[in-house]
Amino acid sequence: MKRFHSRRWPALVLMLMLLAAVLAACGGQPANPPVSNVPTAAVVATPDTATAPTAAPTAVPTAAPTTAPVEPTATPAEPTPVPVNPDYLEFGIVGHLYYTDRDRVLQLTKNAGFDWFRQQVVWMDIEDPVKGIYGWDELDRIVDAANRFGIKLLVNVVRSPTAYNATNGLPDDPETLANFLEQMVRRYGDKIQAYEIWNEPNLAVENGGEIVPEDVGHYVEILKAAYTRIKSLKPDAIVLAAASSSSGVTNPAIALSDQEFYRLMYTYNNGEVRNYFDVQAVHPGGAANPPDTLWPDNPSYIPGCQPAPDRCWNDHETHYFRHVENVRKWMEQYGMGDKEIWITEYGWATPNNTPGYEFGNYVTPEQQAEYIRAAMLRVYDNYPFVGNMFLWNINFAVLWGEQGNPNHEQAAFGILNPDWSPRLSYLRAQDTIAQIKMWQGRFVAP
């Protein structure tokens, strides 16, 4: 896997990139945002689950839904693979564009130099199968805004309508999700560049309340149907297999370990899943551990943390950013080494008030900023198999601040303050992206 990788460039390119960085520092639009929706649910952290929380909560669109029946479409005999091996590492951010000042969020995203935006789309909030109606209006505005700012979109579809799964987990019939994705592709076409099929399906909370090994094969069937339907309409769309939460625990009420989930996914029906995804999404943890550390060979020491009664989240590989190396090893072991990885969530929380995320109490804002920078540089220098990395998150502190809880863990992972001002982590990410793009020879106008 080849990546153009040089840190020496002509003076003209250097001057252009420095100009871009200066312009980027001008910040976002000053308009006051409307009150945003309360994030309705966060993954409940457990002693052994991943540190990165699930992404964007969404609200039911208030505009009148529209009916949009879809004509049956013949699917190709063999899915059309998209070669995903870009010359350059790209950068994305996870955020929430529903019912907020999305222009301001996207301007800040662009100012920081991010190429992509990952937006979670709650399926049950859009489709009402009982009434046969769809409410696309707010998502229409989100997609149009991202395209207006020249930012590429990765959408992450989650939560089945109750008619398709009683507990809003993965749909009972894979074709129901394929039908919904067909609607999306027909509606948005080239305005959405990539689709991530579900989020952390090894967690019980993401799978309707329970997760057992047999659910992995069902996920593969869903991924197959989704991939085939998307490709039948838009062969150049990038389809991602969902990231497992970095978890070492196996308990039906909590999680299936990510190692077991990947093993079962990659070996199901003799590994046929290799034909039904372009990129493997990965969510490496971080806890309070620097991104260059990894248990057991190079574990982190967290000053001030006492193993009992507190936990230090440094005694298992799933608590470390470098766990992405283990996922890569499993991919190669099971014959998926030709697939690229996108890190679709990574980050570090600072002090917060959410049970299960106490590791953030051992990370200062200065450390958060430095860990983000170090993670970007590590991927650029050492992981040619990673094509994109999405930082969690840009604007959840704004949303939680509007709801009176600025210390929620989702806010603590953010790179903006509740008043929209940049945290040090925003500025450090901005500088690091500009530096790497300079090395890459890229110039993107602000």
PDB file of N, CA, C and O in Angstrom, residues 249-313:
ATOM      1  N   VAL A 249     -14.440  -7.512  26.591  1.00  0.00           N
ATOM      2  CA  VAL A 249     -15.411  -8.257  27.374  1.00  0.00           C
ATOM      3  C   VAL A 249     -16.371  -8.996  26.462  1.00  0.00           C
ATOM      4  O   VAL A 249     -16.716  -8.525  25.384  1.00  0.00           O
ATOM      5  N   THR A 250     -16.784 -10.197  26.889  1.00  0.00           N
ATOM      6  CA  THR A 250     -17.848 -10.946  26.221  1.00  0.00           C
ATOM      7  C   THR A 250     -18.905 -11.271  27.260  1.00  0.00           C
ATOM      8  O   THR A 250     -18.682 -12.069  28.172  1.00  0.00           O
ATOM      9  N   ASN A 251     -20.037 -10.592  27.127  1.00  0.00           N
ATOM     10  CA  ASN A 251     -21.178 -10.753  28.013  1.00  0.00           C
ATOM     11  C   ASN A 251     -22.398 -10.339  27.211  1.00  0.00           C
ATOM     12  O   ASN A 251     -22.446  -9.210  26.734  1.00  0.00           O
ATOM     13  N   PRO A 252     -23.388 -11.220  27.019  1.00  0.00           N
ATOM     14  CA  PRO A 252     -24.512 -10.893  26.142  1.00  0.00           C
ATOM     15  C   PRO A 252     -25.199  -9.577  26.466  1.00  0.00           C
ATOM     16  O   PRO A 252     -25.744  -8.930  25.567  1.00  0.00           O
ATOM     17  N   ALA A 253     -25.169  -9.154  27.717  1.00  0.00           N
ATOM     18  CA  ALA A 253     -25.835  -7.912  28.093  1.00  0.00           C
ATOM     19  C   ALA A 253     -24.947  -6.686  27.906  1.00  0.00           C
ATOM     20  O   ALA A 253     -25.423  -5.562  28.063  1.00  0.00           O
ATOM     21  N   ILE A 254     -23.669  -6.909  27.570  1.00  0.00           N
ATOM     22  CA  ILE A 254     -22.737  -5.786  27.448  1.00  0.00           C
ATOM     23  C   ILE A 254     -22.093  -5.743  26.064  1.00  0.00           C
ATOM     24  O   ILE A 254     -22.244  -4.781  25.326  1.00  0.00           O
ATOM     25  N   ALA A 255     -21.365  -6.793  25.727  1.00  0.00           N
ATOM     26  CA  ALA A 255     -20.583  -6.747  24.486  1.00  0.00           C
ATOM     27  C   ALA A 255     -20.110  -8.136  24.100  1.00  0.00           C
ATOM     28  O   ALA A 255     -20.140  -9.082  24.900  1.00  0.00           O
ATOM     29  N   LEU A 256     -19.680  -8.227  22.860  1.00  0.00           N
ATOM     30  CA  LEU A 256     -18.866  -9.334  22.371  1.00  0.00           C
ATOM     31  C   LEU A 256     -17.497  -8.729  22.114  1.00  0.00           C
ATOM     32  O   LEU A 256     -17.396  -7.652  21.521  1.00  0.00           O
ATOM     33  N   SER A 257     -16.436  -9.380  22.561  1.00  0.00           N
ATOM     34  CA  SER A 257     -15.110  -8.771  22.398  1.00  0.00           C
ATOM     35  C   SER A 257     -14.864  -8.451  20.931  1.00  0.00           C
ATOM     36  O   SER A 257     -15.307  -9.173  20.040  1.00  0.00           O
ATOM     37  N   ASP A 258     -14.139  -7.375  20.705  1.00  0.00           N
ATOM     38  CA  ASP A 258     -13.907  -7.007  19.309  1.00  0.00           C
ATOM     39  C   ASP A 258     -13.085  -8.063  18.582  1.00  0.00           C
ATOM     40  O   ASP A 258     -13.314  -8.337  17.406  1.00  0.00           O
ATOM     41  N   GLN A 259     -12.157  -8.713  19.281  1.00  0.00           N
ATOM     42  CA  GLN A 259     -11.373  -9.754  18.634  1.00  0.00           C
ATOM     43  C   GLN A 259     -12.276 -10.887  18.144  1.00  0.00           C
ATOM     44  O   GLN A 259     -12.126 -11.375  17.022  1.00  0.00           O
ATOM     45  N   GLU A 260     -13.238 -11.266  18.962  1.00  0.00           N
ATOM     46  CA  GLU A 260     -14.157 -12.338  18.575  1.00  0.00           C
ATOM     47  C   GLU A 260     -15.093 -11.873  17.466  1.00  0.00           C
ATOM     48  O   GLU A 260     -15.404 -12.631  16.540  1.00  0.00           O
ATOM     49  N   PHE A 261     -15.543 -10.628  17.546  1.00  0.00           N
ATOM     50  CA  PHE A 261     -16.446 -10.128  16.507  1.00  0.00           C
ATOM     51  C   PHE A 261     -15.745 -10.126  15.153  1.00  0.00           C
ATOM     52  O   PHE A 261     -16.303 -10.609  14.155  1.00  0.00           O
ATOM     53  N   TYR A 262     -14.534  -9.597  15.094  1.00  0.00           N
ATOM     54  CA  TYR A 262     -13.816  -9.570  13.825  1.00  0.00           C
ATOM     55  C   TYR A 262     -13.544 -10.994  13.323  1.00  0.00           C
ATOM     56  O   TYR A 262     -13.670 -11.272  12.121  1.00  0.00           O
ATOM     57  N   ARG A 263     -13.173 -11.899  14.230  1.00  0.00           N
ATOM     58  CA  ARG A 263     -12.900 -13.273  13.807  1.00  0.00           C
ATOM     59  C   ARG A 263     -14.142 -13.902  13.183  1.00  0.00           C
ATOM     60  O   ARG A 263     -14.073 -14.506  12.099  1.00  0.00           O
ATOM     61  N   LEU A 264     -15.276 -13.757  13.851  1.00  0.00           N
ATOM     62  CA  LEU A 264     -16.504 -14.349  13.339  1.00  0.00           C
ATOM     63  C   LEU A 264     -16.949 -13.686  12.041  1.00  0.00           C
ATOM     64  O   LEU A 264     -17.455 -14.356  11.130  1.00  0.00           O
ATOM     65  N   MET A 265     -16.763 -12.375  11.946  1.00  0.00           N
ATOM     66  CA  MET A 265     -17.153 -11.680  10.718  1.00  0.00           C
ATOM     67  C   MET A 265     -16.276 -12.118   9.543  1.00  0.00           C
ATOM     68  O   MET A 265     -16.775 -12.388   8.443  1.00  0.00           O
ATOM     69  N   TYR A 266     -14.985 -12.238   9.772  1.00  0.00           N
ATOM     70  CA  TYR A 266     -14.064 -12.540   8.681  1.00  0.00           C
ATOM     71  C   TYR A 266     -14.092 -14.019   8.271  1.00  0.00           C
ATOM     72  O   TYR A 266     -13.629 -14.355   7.169  1.00  0.00           O
ATOM     73  N   THR A 267     -14.595 -14.890   9.130  1.00  0.00           N
ATOM     74  CA  THR A 267     -14.626 -16.318   8.791  1.00  0.00           C
ATOM     75  C   THR A 267     -16.018 -16.806   8.420  1.00  0.00           C
ATOM     76  O   THR A 267     -16.165 -17.954   7.986  1.00  0.00           O
ATOM     77  N   TYR A 268     -17.038 -15.986   8.562  1.00  0.00           N
ATOM     78  CA  TYR A 268     -18.413 -16.384   8.235  1.00  0.00           C
ATOM     79  C   TYR A 268     -18.505 -16.795   6.764  1.00  0.00           C
ATOM     80  O   TYR A 268     -18.049 -16.073   5.877  1.00  0.00           O
ATOM     81  N   ASN A 269     -19.116 -17.952   6.514  1.00  0.00           N
ATOM     82  CA  ASN A 269     -19.264 -18.471   5.144  1.00  0.00           C
ATOM     83  C   ASN A 269     -17.946 -18.393   4.368  1.00  0.00           C
ATOM     84  O   ASN A 269     -17.883 -17.875   3.254  1.00  0.00           O
ATOM     85  N   ASN A 270     -16.900 -18.916   5.000  1.00  0.00           N
ATOM     86  CA  ASN A 270     -15.584 -18.982   4.362  1.00  0.00           C
ATOM     87  C   ASN A 270     -15.046 -17.608   3.962  1.00  0.00           C
ATOM     88  O   ASN A 270     -14.333 -17.459   2.962  1.00  0.00           O
ATOM     89  N   GLY A 271     -15.370 -16.615   4.753  1.00  0.00           N
ATOM     90  CA  GLY A 271     -14.797 -15.289   4.545  1.00  0.00           C
ATOM     91  C   GLY A 271     -15.413 -14.508   3.405  1.00  0.00           C
ATOM     92  O   GLY A 271     -14.788 -13.587   2.874  1.00  0.00           O
ATOM     93  N   GLU A 272     -16.676 -14.807   3.063  1.00  0.00           N
ATOM     94  CA  GLU A 272     -17.300 -14.117   1.926  1.00  0.00           C
ATOM     95  C   GLU A 272     -17.462 -12.621   2.152  1.00  0.00           C
ATOM     96  O   GLU A 272     -17.666 -11.860   1.198  1.00  0.00           O
ATOM     97  N   VAL A 273     -17.359 -12.168   3.387  1.00  0.00           N
ATOM     98  CA  VAL A 273     -17.530 -10.741   3.662  1.00  0.00           C
ATOM     99  C   VAL A 273     -16.519  -9.894   2.890  1.00  0.00           C
ATOM    100  O   VAL A 273     -16.766  -8.723   2.610  1.00  0.00           O
ATOM    101  N   ARG A 274     -15.378 -10.493   2.495  1.00  0.00           N
ATOM    102  CA  ARG A 274     -14.365  -9.720   1.771  1.00  0.00           C
ATOM    103  C   ARG A 274     -14.917  -9.111   0.486  1.00  0.00           C
ATOM    104  O   ARG A 274     -14.390  -8.116  -0.010  1.00  0.00           O
ATOM    105  N   ASN A 275     -15.993  -9.675  -0.042  1.00  0.00           N
ATOM    106  CA  ASN A 275     -16.588  -9.169  -1.277  1.00  0.00           C
ATOM    107  C   ASN A 275     -17.624  -8.083  -1.040  1.00  0.00           C
ATOM    108  O   ASN A 275     -18.210  -7.585  -2.011  1.00  0.00           O
ATOM    109  N   TYR A 276     -17.857  -7.705   0.220  1.00  0.00           N
ATOM    110  CA  TYR A 276     -18.991  -6.847   0.523  1.00  0.00           C
ATOM    111  C   TYR A 276     -18.629  -5.633   1.379  1.00  0.00           C
ATOM    112  O   TYR A 276     -19.482  -5.088   2.064  1.00  0.00           O
ATOM    113  N   PHE A 277     -17.385  -5.218   1.360  1.00  0.00           N
ATOM    114  CA  PHE A 277     -17.034  -3.929   1.955  1.00  0.00           C
ATOM    115  C   PHE A 277     -15.747  -3.441   1.316  1.00  0.00           C
ATOM    116  O   PHE A 277     -14.921  -4.225   0.848  1.00  0.00           O
ATOM    117  N   ASP A 278     -15.601  -2.124   1.277  1.00  0.00           N
ATOM    118  CA  ASP A 278     -14.402  -1.506   0.714  1.00  0.00           C
ATOM    119  C   ASP A 278     -13.373  -1.186   1.773  1.00  0.00           C
ATOM    120  O   ASP A 278     -12.168  -1.291   1.541  1.00  0.00           O
ATOM    121  N   VAL A 279     -13.858  -0.754   2.946  1.00  0.00           N
ATOM    122  CA  VAL A 279     -12.988  -0.257   4.010  1.00  0.00           C
ATOM    123  C   VAL A 279     -13.477  -0.813   5.335  1.00  0.00           C
ATOM    124  O   VAL A 279     -14.694  -0.912   5.564  1.00  0.00           O
ATOM    125  N   GLN A 280     -12.541  -1.164   6.211  1.00  0.00           N
ATOM    126  CA  GLN A 280     -12.895  -1.557   7.566  1.00  0.00           C
ATOM    127  C   GLN A 280     -12.797  -0.358   8.492  1.00  0.00           C
ATOM    128  O   GLN A 280     -11.731   0.245   8.648  1.00  0.00           O
ATOM    129  N   ALA A 281     -13.919   0.039   9.099  1.00  0.00           N
ATOM    130  CA  ALA A 281     -13.901   1.094  10.107  1.00  0.00           C
ATOM    131  C   ALA A 281     -13.348   0.536  11.412  1.00  0.00           C
ATOM    132  O   ALA A 281     -13.600  -0.621  11.763  1.00  0.00           O
ATOM    133  N   VAL A 282     -12.606   1.358  12.135  1.00  0.00           N
ATOM    134  CA  VAL A 282     -12.011   0.954  13.412  1.00  0.00           C
ATOM    135  C   VAL A 282     -12.171   2.095  14.407  1.00  0.00           C
ATOM    136  O   VAL A 282     -12.019   3.267  14.049  1.00  0.00           O
ATOM    137  N   HIS A 283     -12.496   1.741  15.668  1.00  0.00           N
ATOM    138  CA  HIS A 283     -12.594   2.705  16.763  1.00  0.00           C
ATOM    139  C   HIS A 283     -11.575   2.345  17.840  1.00  0.00           C
ATOM    140  O   HIS A 283     -11.904   1.687  18.825  1.00  0.00           O
ATOM    141  N   PRO A 284     -10.322   2.755  17.695  1.00  0.00           N
ATOM    142  CA  PRO A 284      -9.360   2.458  18.754  1.00  0.00           C
ATOM    143  C   PRO A 284      -9.646   3.285  19.999  1.00  0.00           C
ATOM    144  O   PRO A 284     -10.097   4.422  19.906  1.00  0.00           O
ATOM    145  N   GLY A 285      -9.407   2.708  21.140  1.00  0.00           N
ATOM    146  CA  GLY A 285      -9.630   3.435  22.386  1.00  0.00           C
ATOM    147  C   GLY A 285      -8.502   4.413  22.651  1.00  0.00           C
ATOM    148  O   GLY A 285      -7.604   4.627  21.837  1.00  0.00           O
ATOM    149  N   GLY A 286      -8.544   5.016  23.803  1.00  0.00           N
ATOM    150  CA  GLY A 286      -7.511   5.958  24.190  1.00  0.00           C
ATOM    151  C   GLY A 286      -7.424   6.081  25.692  1.00  0.00           C
ATOM    152  O   GLY A 286      -6.338   6.191  26.249  1.00  0.00           O
ATOM    153  N   ALA A 287      -8.606   6.076  26.351  1.00  0.00           N
ATOM    154  CA  ALA A 287      -8.660   6.277  27.805  1.00  0.00           C
ATOM    155  C   ALA A 287      -7.784   7.479  28.167  1.00  0.00           C
ATOM    156  O   ALA A 287      -7.931   8.538  27.587  1.00  0.00           O
ATOM    157  N   ALA A 288      -6.876   7.285  29.128  1.00  0.00           N
ATOM    158  CA  ALA A 288      -5.961   8.367  29.498  1.00  0.00           C
ATOM    159  C   ALA A 288      -4.543   8.060  29.037  1.00  0.00           C
ATOM    160  O   ALA A 288      -3.579   8.628  29.561  1.00  0.00           O
ATOM    161  N   ASN A 289      -4.436   7.171  28.054  1.00  0.00           N
ATOM    162  CA  ASN A 289      -3.124   6.690  27.629  1.00  0.00           C
ATOM    163  C   ASN A 289      -2.606   7.437  26.407  1.00  0.00           C
ATOM    164  O   ASN A 289      -3.340   7.626  25.432  1.00  0.00           O
ATOM    165  N   PRO A 290      -1.340   7.859  26.408  1.00  0.00           N
ATOM    166  CA  PRO A 290      -0.759   8.511  25.233  1.00  0.00           C
ATOM    167  C   PRO A 290      -0.799   7.588  24.022  1.00  0.00           C
ATOM    168  O   PRO A 290      -0.758   6.357  24.169  1.00  0.00           O
ATOM    169  N   PRO A 291      -0.876   8.137  22.822  1.00  0.00           N
ATOM    170  CA  PRO A 291      -1.076   7.297  21.638  1.00  0.00           C
ATOM    171  C   PRO A 291       0.120   6.463  21.223  1.00  0.00           C
ATOM    172  O   PRO A 291      -0.004   5.615  20.332  1.00  0.00           O
ATOM    173  N   ASP A 292       1.281   6.658  21.838  1.00  0.00           N
ATOM    174  CA  ASP A 292       2.435   5.836  21.483  1.00  0.00           C
ATOM    175  C   ASP A 292       2.599   4.644  22.416  1.00  0.00           C
ATOM    176  O   ASP A 292       3.530   3.853  22.259  1.00  0.00           O
ATOM    177  N   THR A 293       1.711   4.490  23.401  1.00  0.00           N
ATOM    178  CA  THR A 293       1.824   3.393  24.354  1.00  0.00           C
ATOM    179  C   THR A 293       0.883   2.247  23.972  1.00  0.00           C
ATOM    180  O   THR A 293      -0.104   2.446  23.243  1.00  0.00           O
ATOM    181  N   LEU A 294       1.179   1.053  24.461  1.00  0.00           N
ATOM    182  CA  LEU A 294       0.329  -0.113  24.207  1.00  0.00           C
ATOM    183  C   LEU A 294       0.652  -1.210  25.205  1.00  0.00           C
ATOM    184  O   LEU A 294       1.819  -1.583  25.369  1.00  0.00           O
ATOM    185  N   TRP A 295      -0.383  -1.704  25.828  1.00  0.00           N
ATOM    186  CA  TRP A 295      -0.231  -2.847  26.742  1.00  0.00           C
ATOM    187  C   TRP A 295      -0.091  -4.123  25.915  1.00  0.00           C
ATOM    188  O   TRP A 295      -0.750  -4.252  24.871  1.00  0.00           O
ATOM    189  N   PRO A 296       0.771  -5.092  26.309  1.00  0.00           N
ATOM    190  CA  PRO A 296       1.555  -5.152  27.553  1.00  0.00           C
ATOM    191  C   PRO A 296       3.010  -4.710  27.402  1.00  0.00           C
ATOM    192  O   PRO A 296       3.704  -4.563  28.391  1.00  0.00           O
ATOM    193  N   ASP A 297       3.483  -4.521  26.155  1.00  0.00           N
ATOM    194  CA  ASP A 297       4.911  -4.270  25.964  1.00  0.00           C
ATOM    195  C   ASP A 297       5.330  -2.860  26.351  1.00  0.00           C
ATOM    196  O   ASP A 297       6.449  -2.643  26.818  1.00  0.00           O
ATOM    197  N   ASN A 298       4.432  -1.896  26.140  1.00  0.00           N
ATOM    198  CA  ASN A 298       4.763  -0.497  26.442  1.00  0.00           C
ATOM    199  C   ASN A 298       3.562   0.155  27.120  1.00  0.00           C
ATOM    200  O   ASN A 298       2.970   1.085  26.583  1.00  0.00           O
ATOM    201  N   PRO A 299       3.197  -0.314  28.314  1.00  0.00           N
ATOM    202  CA  PRO A 299       1.981   0.206  28.958  1.00  0.00           C
ATOM    203  C   PRO A 299       2.157   1.629  29.437  1.00  0.00           C
ATOM    204  O   PRO A 299       3.279   2.119  29.623  1.00  0.00           O
ATOM    205  N   SER A 300       1.031   2.286  29.624  1.00  0.00           N
ATOM    206  CA  SER A 300       1.021   3.662  30.101  1.00  0.00           C
ATOM    207  C   SER A 300       0.941   3.691  31.618  1.00  0.00           C
ATOM    208  O   SER A 300       0.281   2.846  32.235  1.00  0.00           O
ATOM    209  N   TYR A 301       1.589   4.683  32.204  1.00  0.00           N
ATOM    210  CA  TYR A 301       1.440   4.962  33.628  1.00  0.00           C
ATOM    211  C   TYR A 301       0.665   6.261  33.762  1.00  0.00           C
ATOM    212  O   TYR A 301       1.023   7.269  33.147  1.00  0.00           O
ATOM    213  N   ILE A 302      -0.426   6.250  34.503  1.00  0.00           N
ATOM    214  CA  ILE A 302      -1.292   7.408  34.626  1.00  0.00           C
ATOM    215  C   ILE A 302      -1.090   8.029  36.001  1.00  0.00           C
ATOM    216  O   ILE A 302      -1.556   7.484  37.011  1.00  0.00           O
ATOM    217  N   PRO A 303      -0.386   9.129  36.091  1.00  0.00           N
ATOM    218  CA  PRO A 303      -0.102   9.745  37.396  1.00  0.00           C
ATOM    219  C   PRO A 303      -1.386  10.070  38.150  1.00  0.00           C
ATOM    220  O   PRO A 303      -2.351  10.589  37.582  1.00  0.00           O
ATOM    221  N   GLY A 304      -1.402   9.714  39.425  1.00  0.00           N
ATOM    222  CA  GLY A 304      -2.531  10.026  40.286  1.00  0.00           C
ATOM    223  C   GLY A 304      -3.627   8.996  40.281  1.00  0.00           C
ATOM    224  O   GLY A 304      -4.518   9.027  41.142  1.00  0.00           O
ATOM    225  N   CYS A 305      -3.595   8.065  39.346  1.00  0.00           N
ATOM    226  CA  CYS A 305      -4.648   7.057  39.282  1.00  0.00           C
ATOM    227  C   CYS A 305      -4.284   5.869  40.161  1.00  0.00           C
ATOM    228  O   CYS A 305      -3.187   5.317  40.057  1.00  0.00           O
ATOM    229  N   GLN A 306      -5.215   5.469  41.010  1.00  0.00           N
ATOM    230  CA  GLN A 306      -5.021   4.331  41.885  1.00  0.00           C
ATOM    231  C   GLN A 306      -5.821   3.139  41.364  1.00  0.00           C
ATOM    232  O   GLN A 306      -7.015   3.270  41.079  1.00  0.00           O
ATOM    233  N   PRO A 307      -5.181   1.975  41.205  1.00  0.00           N
ATOM    234  CA  PRO A 307      -5.900   0.816  40.661  1.00  0.00           C
ATOM    235  C   PRO A 307      -7.138   0.437  41.454  1.00  0.00           C
ATOM    236  O   PRO A 307      -8.104  -0.081  40.909  1.00  0.00           O
ATOM    237  N   ALA A 308      -7.153   0.698  42.741  1.00  0.00           N
ATOM    238  CA  ALA A 308      -8.326   0.382  43.565  1.00  0.00           C
ATOM    239  C   ALA A 308      -8.561   1.550  44.512  1.00  0.00           C
ATOM    240  O   ALA A 308      -7.610   2.054  45.113  1.00  0.00           O
ATOM    241  N   PRO A 309      -9.825   2.006  44.678  1.00  0.00           N
ATOM    242  CA  PRO A 309     -11.036   1.458  44.055  1.00  0.00           C
ATOM    243  C   PRO A 309     -11.245   1.920  42.614  1.00  0.00           C
ATOM    244  O   PRO A 309     -12.122   1.427  41.918  1.00  0.00           O
ATOM    245  N   ASP A 310     -10.464   2.927  42.151  1.00  0.00           N
ATOM    246  CA  ASP A 310     -10.615   3.390  40.776  1.00  0.00           C
ATOM    247  C   ASP A 310      -9.989   2.398  39.809  1.00  0.00           C
ATOM    248  O   ASP A 310      -9.262   1.483  40.194  1.00  0.00           O
ATOM    249  N   ARG A 311     -10.273   2.603  38.543  1.00  0.00           N
ATOM    250  CA  ARG A 311      -9.616   1.840  37.497  1.00  0.00           C
ATOM    251  C   ARG A 311      -8.724   2.795  36.722  1.00  0.00           C
ATOM    252  O   ARG A 311      -9.054   3.958  36.542  1.00  0.00           O
ATOM    253  N   CYS A 312      -7.618   2.289  36.230  1.00  0.00           N
ATOM    254  CA  CYS A 312      -6.694   3.146  35.508  1.00  0.00           C
ATOM    255  C   CYS A 312      -6.755   2.927  33.993  1.00  0.00           C
ATOM    256  O   CYS A 312      -6.061   3.623  33.250  1.00  0.00           O
ATOM    257  N   TRP A 313      -7.531   1.960  33.540  1.00  0.00           N
ATOM    258  CA  TRP A 313      -7.764   1.775  32.106  1.00  0.00           C
ATOM    259  C   TRP A 313      -6.449   1.679  31.320  1.00  0.00           C
ATOM    260  O   TRP A 313      -6.332   2.197  30.221  1.00  0.00           O
TER     261      TRP A 313
END
